[in-house]
Protein backbone atom coordinates (compact mmCIF):
# COMPACT_ATOMS: atom_id res chain seq x y z
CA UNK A 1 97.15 59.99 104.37
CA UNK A 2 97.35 56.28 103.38
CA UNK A 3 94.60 53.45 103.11
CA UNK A 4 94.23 49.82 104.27
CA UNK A 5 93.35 49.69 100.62
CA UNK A 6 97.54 50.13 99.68
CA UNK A 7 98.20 46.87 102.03
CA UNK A 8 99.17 43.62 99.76
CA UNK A 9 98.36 41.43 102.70
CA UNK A 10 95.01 43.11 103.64
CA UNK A 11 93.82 43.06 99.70
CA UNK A 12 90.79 40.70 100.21
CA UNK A 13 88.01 41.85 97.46
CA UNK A 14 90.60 42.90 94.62
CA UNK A 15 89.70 45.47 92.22
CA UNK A 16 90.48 49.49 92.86
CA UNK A 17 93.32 49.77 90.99
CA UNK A 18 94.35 52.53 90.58
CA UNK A 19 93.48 53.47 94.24
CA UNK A 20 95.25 50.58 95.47
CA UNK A 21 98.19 51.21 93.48
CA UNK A 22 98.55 54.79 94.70
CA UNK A 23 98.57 54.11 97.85
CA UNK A 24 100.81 51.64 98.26
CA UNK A 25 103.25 53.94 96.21
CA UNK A 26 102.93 56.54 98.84
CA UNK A 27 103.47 54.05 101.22
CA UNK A 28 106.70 53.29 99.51
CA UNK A 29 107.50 56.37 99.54
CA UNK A 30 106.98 56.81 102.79
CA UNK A 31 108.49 54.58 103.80
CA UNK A 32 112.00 56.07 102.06
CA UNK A 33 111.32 58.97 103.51
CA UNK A 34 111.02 57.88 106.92
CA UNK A 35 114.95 56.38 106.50
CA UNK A 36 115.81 59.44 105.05
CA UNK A 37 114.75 61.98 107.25
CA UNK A 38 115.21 60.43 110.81
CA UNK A 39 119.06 61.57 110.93
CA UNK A 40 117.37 64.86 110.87
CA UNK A 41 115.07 63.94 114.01
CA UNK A 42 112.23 63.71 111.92
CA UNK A 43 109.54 61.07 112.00
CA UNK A 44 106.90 60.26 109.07
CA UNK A 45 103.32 58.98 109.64
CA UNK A 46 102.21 56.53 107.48
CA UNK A 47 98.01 56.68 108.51
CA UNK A 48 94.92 55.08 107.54
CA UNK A 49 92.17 56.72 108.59
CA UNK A 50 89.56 54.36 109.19
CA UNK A 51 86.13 54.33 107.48
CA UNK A 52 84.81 57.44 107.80
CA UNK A 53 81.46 58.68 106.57
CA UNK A 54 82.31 60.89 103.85
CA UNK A 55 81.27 60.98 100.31
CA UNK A 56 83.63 58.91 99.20
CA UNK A 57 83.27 56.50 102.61
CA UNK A 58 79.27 56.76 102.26
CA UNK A 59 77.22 56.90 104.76
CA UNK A 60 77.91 53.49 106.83
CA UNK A 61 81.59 53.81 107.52
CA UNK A 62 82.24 53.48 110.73
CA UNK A 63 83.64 56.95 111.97
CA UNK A 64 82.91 60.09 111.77
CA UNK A 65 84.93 62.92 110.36
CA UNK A 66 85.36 64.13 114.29
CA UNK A 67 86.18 60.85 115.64
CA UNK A 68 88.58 59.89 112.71
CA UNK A 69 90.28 63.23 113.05
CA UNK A 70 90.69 62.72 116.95
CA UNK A 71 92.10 59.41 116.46
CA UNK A 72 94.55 60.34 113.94
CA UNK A 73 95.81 63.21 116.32
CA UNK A 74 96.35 60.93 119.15
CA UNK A 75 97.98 58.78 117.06
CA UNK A 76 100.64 61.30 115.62
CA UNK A 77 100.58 62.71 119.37
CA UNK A 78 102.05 59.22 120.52
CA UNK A 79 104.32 59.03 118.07
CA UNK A 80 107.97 57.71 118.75
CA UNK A 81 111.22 57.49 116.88
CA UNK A 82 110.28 53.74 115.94
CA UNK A 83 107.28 54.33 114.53
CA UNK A 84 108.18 56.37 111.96
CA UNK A 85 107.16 54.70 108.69
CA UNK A 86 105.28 52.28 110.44
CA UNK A 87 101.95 51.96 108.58
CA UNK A 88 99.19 52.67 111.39
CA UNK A 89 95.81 51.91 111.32
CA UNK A 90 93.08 54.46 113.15
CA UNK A 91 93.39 52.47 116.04
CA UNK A 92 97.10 52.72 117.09
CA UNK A 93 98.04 48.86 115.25
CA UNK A 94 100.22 48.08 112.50
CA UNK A 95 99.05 47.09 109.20
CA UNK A 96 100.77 44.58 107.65
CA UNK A 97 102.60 45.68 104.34
């Protein structure tokens, strides 16, 4: 599970670090993996969840736990070959690296 927050070209407050940094290293990785593993047939979902109301969301994000899981399972259920190691956003778009 990824975050807008490991985008370069989405980074518009700064700050979060380490959080940042993290996940855009999985994203790398990812990424990688996604090469590696689709002569195998398998595809690798790089997902942000959207801003769910969690404790670490708070309460004003803008999903629920239900609604972000939901969305994330359609999302993986549409999957196809090309968009493996595409990074998605909860809504089914691409987020720019």
């Amino acid at each position: 599970m990824s975050s807008k927050m490991g985008s370069m070209q989405d980074n518009g407050s700064g700050g979060s670090y380490i959080y940042r940094s993290s996940k855009a290293a999985l994203n790398a990785v990812s990424v990688s993996a996604a090469k590696n593993l689709a002569e195998r047939g398998m595809k690798v979902a790089i997902l942000h969840p959207g801003w769910v109301r969690t404790d670490m969301g708070g309460p004003n994000g803008d999903l629920s736990v239900q609604e972000s899981a939901n969305a994330l399972r359609n999302n993986i259920a549409s999957m196809t070959d090309e968009d493996s190691g595409r990074f998605t956003d909860i809504d089914g778009t691409t987020i720019p690296w």
